[in-house]
Coordinates of C-alpha atoms and ligand atoms in Angstrom, one line a residue:
M221 CA -26.3 18.2 -3.0
K222 CA -23.5 15.9 -1.1
P223 CA -22.5 13.3 -4.2
P224 CA -23.2 9.7 -3.1
C225 CA -20.2 7.0 -1.7
S226 CA -20.5 3.7 -1.8
L227 CA -16.9 3.1 -0.8
L228 CA -14.3 5.3 1.0
L229 CA -10.9 3.7 0.9
L230 CA -7.9 5.8 2.4
D231 CA -4.1 5.6 2.6
L232 CA -2.9 5.2 5.9
D233 CA 0.7 6.6 6.1
G234 CA 0.8 10.3 5.3
T235 CA -2.7 10.2 5.1
V236 CA -4.4 9.3 8.5
Y237 CA -0.8 9.3 10.7
T238 CA 2.6 9.8 10.3
D239 CA 5.2 8.8 12.4
G240 CA 3.0 6.6 14.8
K241 CA 0.4 9.7 15.4
A242 CA -3.1 10.5 14.2
L243 CA -3.0 13.7 12.8
P244 CA -5.0 16.5 13.1
G245 CA -8.8 16.0 13.4
V246 CA -8.5 12.9 11.0
I247 CA -9.4 10.5 13.5
D248 CA -12.8 12.6 14.4
C249 CA -13.6 13.4 10.8
L250 CA -13.1 8.7 10.3
E251 CA -15.8 8.4 12.7
H252 CA -18.1 11.2 11.5
L253 CA -17.9 9.6 8.0
R254 CA -18.4 6.3 9.6
A255 CA -21.4 7.6 11.7
A256 CA -22.7 9.4 8.3
G257 CA -22.9 5.4 6.9
V258 CA -20.0 5.6 4.5
P259 CA -18.1 2.5 4.8
L260 CA -14.4 2.6 5.0
L261 CA -11.4 0.5 3.7
F262 CA -7.8 1.3 4.8
L263 CA -5.1 0.2 1.6
S264 CA -1.5 0.2 2.6
N265 CA 1.8 -0.3 0.7
T266 CA 3.7 -1.0 4.7
T267 CA 5.1 -3.8 4.6
T268 CA 7.4 -3.1 8.0
K269 CA 3.7 -4.2 10.1
S270 CA 1.3 -6.6 10.2
A271 CA -2.4 -5.6 9.8
A272 CA -3.1 -7.2 13.5
V273 CA -0.9 -3.9 14.6
I274 CA -1.6 -1.4 12.4
H275 CA -5.8 -2.6 13.2
R276 CA -4.5 -2.7 16.9
A277 CA -2.5 0.8 16.6
L278 CA -5.1 2.8 15.0
G279 CA -7.7 1.5 17.7
E280 CA -5.6 3.5 20.4
M281 CA -5.4 6.2 18.2
G282 CA -9.4 6.0 19.2
L283 CA -10.6 4.4 15.8
A284 CA -12.3 1.0 16.3
L285 CA -12.6 -1.0 13.4
P286 CA -13.7 -4.2 12.1
R287 CA -9.9 -6.7 11.2
E288 CA -10.7 -6.9 7.5
S289 CA -10.8 -3.0 7.6
I290 CA -7.4 -2.8 7.1
R291 CA -6.0 -4.2 3.3
T292 CA -1.9 -3.7 3.2
A293 CA 0.3 -4.8 0.2
T294 CA 1.6 -7.8 2.2
L295 CA -1.7 -9.6 2.6
A296 CA -1.7 -9.0 -1.6
A297 CA 1.4 -10.4 -1.9
R298 CA 0.5 -13.1 0.3
D299 CA -3.1 -13.9 -1.6
T300 CA -1.2 -13.6 -5.1
L301 CA 1.8 -15.8 -4.7
L302 CA -0.8 -18.7 -2.7
E303 CA -2.8 -18.1 -6.3
K304 CA -0.1 -18.5 -8.5
G305 CA 0.5 -22.2 -6.4
L306 CA 4.0 -20.1 -5.5
R307 CA 4.2 -21.6 -1.5
R308 CA 8.3 -21.2 -1.2
V309 CA 9.4 -17.3 -1.4
R310 CA 12.7 -15.7 -0.4
A311 CA 11.3 -12.8 2.1
L312 CA 12.9 -9.4 1.7
L313 CA 10.3 -8.1 4.6
R314 CA 11.0 -7.0 7.7
T315 CA 10.4 -9.9 10.6
E316 CA 7.5 -7.6 11.4
A317 CA 4.9 -8.6 8.6
H318 CA 5.7 -12.3 8.1
A319 CA 2.6 -13.1 10.6
D320 CA 0.9 -12.1 7.2
L321 CA 2.7 -14.3 5.4
A322 CA 1.3 -17.6 6.7
P323 CA 0.6 -20.2 5.0
L324 CA 4.0 -19.4 2.9
E325 CA 7.3 -21.1 3.6
L326 CA 9.6 -18.2 4.1
V327 CA 13.2 -18.6 3.7
E328 CA 15.2 -15.6 5.6
A329 CA 16.3 -12.7 3.3
D330 CA 20.2 -13.3 4.4
A331 CA 19.9 -17.9 4.3
E332 CA 21.9 -19.5 1.7
V333 CA 20.0 -22.4 0.4
E334 CA 20.2 -25.7 -1.7
E335 CA 17.0 -25.4 -3.0
R336 CA 15.7 -22.0 -5.0
P337 CA 12.9 -20.5 -4.1
E338 CA 10.0 -20.1 -6.2
A339 CA 9.8 -16.4 -5.6
V340 CA 11.5 -13.2 -4.5
L341 CA 9.1 -10.9 -2.5
V342 CA 10.4 -7.5 -1.9
G343 CA 9.3 -4.9 0.5
D344 CA 11.1 -2.1 3.0
M345 CA 14.0 -3.6 4.6
G346 CA 14.7 0.0 6.0
A347 CA 17.9 -0.4 7.4
A348 CA 18.1 -4.0 7.6
W349 CA 19.2 -4.0 4.0
N350 CA 22.6 -5.3 3.1
Y351 CA 24.9 -6.2 0.0
R352 CA 24.6 -10.1 1.0
M353 CA 20.8 -10.2 1.0
L354 CA 20.4 -8.7 -2.5
D355 CA 22.9 -10.7 -3.7
L356 CA 21.2 -14.0 -2.0
A357 CA 17.7 -12.8 -4.3
F358 CA 19.6 -12.0 -7.5
R359 CA 20.8 -15.2 -7.4
D360 CA 17.5 -17.1 -7.0
L361 CA 16.4 -14.6 -10.0
M362 CA 19.3 -15.5 -12.3
A363 CA 18.4 -19.7 -11.6
G364 CA 14.4 -18.5 -12.0
S365 CA 12.4 -17.4 -9.0
R366 CA 10.2 -15.1 -10.0
L367 CA 10.6 -11.8 -8.6
V368 CA 7.5 -9.9 -6.7
A369 CA 6.9 -6.7 -4.8
C370 CA 5.1 -5.7 -2.6
Q371 CA 5.5 -2.0 -3.6
R372 CA 7.5 0.3 -5.4
N373 CA 7.2 3.1 -4.0
R374 CA 10.2 5.7 -4.4
Y375 CA 10.1 7.1 -0.6
F376 CA 7.8 7.9 2.3
Q377 CA 7.8 10.2 4.4
Q378 CA 9.1 10.2 8.2
E379 CA 9.9 12.9 11.2
G380 CA 13.2 14.5 9.7
G381 CA 12.2 14.0 5.9
L382 CA 11.9 11.6 3.8
K383 CA 13.2 8.3 3.8
L384 CA 14.5 5.4 1.0
D385 CA 11.4 2.9 0.5
A386 CA 11.4 -0.4 -1.5
G387 CA 10.9 0.6 -4.6
P388 CA 14.8 2.0 -5.2
F389 CA 16.0 -1.9 -4.3
V390 CA 13.3 -3.4 -6.7
R391 CA 14.6 -1.5 -9.3
L392 CA 17.9 -2.6 -8.7
L393 CA 16.8 -6.2 -8.8
E394 CA 15.2 -6.1 -11.7
D395 CA 17.7 -4.7 -13.7
A396 CA 20.6 -6.9 -12.4
A397 CA 18.2 -9.6 -13.1
D398 CA 16.1 -8.7 -16.3
Q399 CA 13.4 -9.3 -14.8
Q400 CA 10.0 -7.3 -14.2
A401 CA 8.9 -7.6 -10.9
L402 CA 5.0 -8.0 -11.1
L403 CA 3.4 -5.7 -8.3
V404 CA 1.2 -6.3 -5.9
G405 CA 0.3 -3.2 -4.1
K406 CA -0.9 0.7 -4.9
P407 CA -0.7 1.3 -7.5
A408 CA -1.7 -2.3 -9.2
S409 CA -5.2 -1.8 -10.1
A410 CA -6.2 -5.8 -9.0
F411 CA -5.2 -3.9 -5.3
F412 CA -7.9 -1.8 -5.5
L413 CA -10.0 -3.7 -7.3
A414 CA -10.0 -6.5 -4.8
A415 CA -10.6 -4.4 -2.6
A416 CA -13.8 -2.4 -4.0
R417 CA -15.0 -6.0 -4.7
G418 CA -14.7 -7.5 -1.4
A419 CA -16.7 -4.6 -0.1
L420 CA -19.5 -3.9 -2.4
G421 CA -19.4 -7.3 -4.1
K422 CA -22.1 -7.6 -7.0
E423 CA -22.4 -3.5 -6.3
T424 CA -19.1 -3.1 -7.4
R425 CA -19.3 -2.5 -11.2
R426 CA -22.3 -0.2 -10.7
A427 CA -20.7 1.9 -7.8
L428 CA -17.3 2.3 -10.0
S429 CA -18.9 3.5 -12.8
A430 CA -21.2 5.5 -11.0
G431 CA -18.0 7.3 -9.6
E432 CA -19.0 6.4 -6.2
V433 CA -16.1 5.1 -5.2
Y434 CA -12.9 7.5 -3.8
M435 CA -9.5 6.5 -2.6
V436 CA -7.8 8.8 -0.5
G437 CA -3.9 9.6 -0.4
D438 CA -1.2 11.5 0.1
D439 CA 0.8 9.8 -2.9
L440 CA -0.1 11.0 -6.2
E441 CA 1.5 8.4 -8.2
N442 CA 0.3 5.3 -6.1
D443 CA -3.0 6.4 -4.7
V444 CA -4.9 8.4 -6.4
L445 CA -3.1 8.1 -10.0
G446 CA -3.8 4.4 -9.8
A447 CA -7.1 4.0 -8.5
Q448 CA -8.1 6.7 -11.1
A449 CA -6.7 4.2 -13.2
C450 CA -9.2 1.6 -12.4
G451 CA -12.3 3.8 -12.7
I452 CA -12.1 4.9 -8.4
R453 CA -12.0 8.5 -7.7
G454 CA -8.9 10.0 -6.2
V455 CA -8.6 12.4 -3.7
Q456 CA -4.8 13.9 -3.2
V457 CA -5.0 15.5 0.1
R458 CA -1.6 17.8 1.6
T459 CA -0.4 15.9 4.2
G460 CA 2.4 13.5 4.0
K461 CA 4.8 13.0 1.2
F462 CA 3.0 15.6 -0.5
R463 CA 5.4 18.1 -2.0
P464 CA 4.3 22.0 -3.5
A465 CA 6.0 20.6 -7.0
D466 CA 3.0 18.0 -6.8
E467 CA 0.2 20.8 -6.8
D468 CA 0.1 21.2 -10.4
R469 CA 0.0 18.0 -11.3
A470 CA -2.6 16.7 -8.9
Q471 CA -4.6 19.6 -9.8
R472 CA -4.9 19.0 -13.1
E473 CA -5.1 14.8 -12.6
A474 CA -6.9 14.2 -9.6
H475 CA -10.6 14.0 -9.3
L476 CA -10.4 16.5 -5.9
V477 CA -7.2 18.3 -4.0
L478 CA -7.9 18.6 -0.3
D479 CA -5.7 20.5 2.8
S480 CA -6.4 17.4 4.4
L481 CA -8.4 14.1 5.0
T482 CA -10.3 16.0 7.7
D483 CA -11.8 18.2 4.3
L484 CA -13.6 15.1 3.3
K485 CA -16.2 15.9 6.2
R486 CA -17.4 19.1 4.2
H487 CA -17.9 17.3 1.3
F488 CA -19.0 13.8 1.8
T489 CA -21.6 14.7 5.0
Ligands
MG580 MG1 0.6 7.4 2.0

């Protein structure tokens, strides 16, 4: 008998696509799962694109989804900052993601300002990182701004190999200002649980304790173990950033290890 699945949470980069191209067979598999009644929700730590751009890209790959099916670390940052009443924010985030931070009042990464922002928000700036913006953020933090991290991934996979992600920059600021960042993206439990509650409502607790909520990703630490820490079943895929060195730990700790997302078709339907 196939295991019941009330909600399937999915990572995007390295799991569904790499460098903007769908991995072989993945779109067919997702369409198949959706047609079989498995609810899909995408959870991404990407901070270099808005949810609208990701939504459009998935549509162009052949996967038409409701816009609310995509939850990013940037959207989680917006919600958390608003909840905490931190509205004026220095955004160490590429401008492509700024649309998802409305209605926060943003201070540009390299802007010198008289009045310090209430928070410093860190995402992936890629090649735009420079000393000036890190130094300005450091000074805000020393003056009392709250450090908030969209994610703290060490690296990501791109054509040509692994690339430095936002995590090392978050750690740099934590170290310099002696302040622990508030993490809002994966692997924070709040990120997974907010997504599950948004999709399942009152059913959430029951579905979690019955083991009917799954999270699939290529990152053992952030996707698989992060999800498992709040009662979600973690599925490791051997695509994207997965390396043979991760195999032993994945076999020991993940609920399931698959070569690719396409193997889920066999698993659930
Ligand atoms: Mg990934």
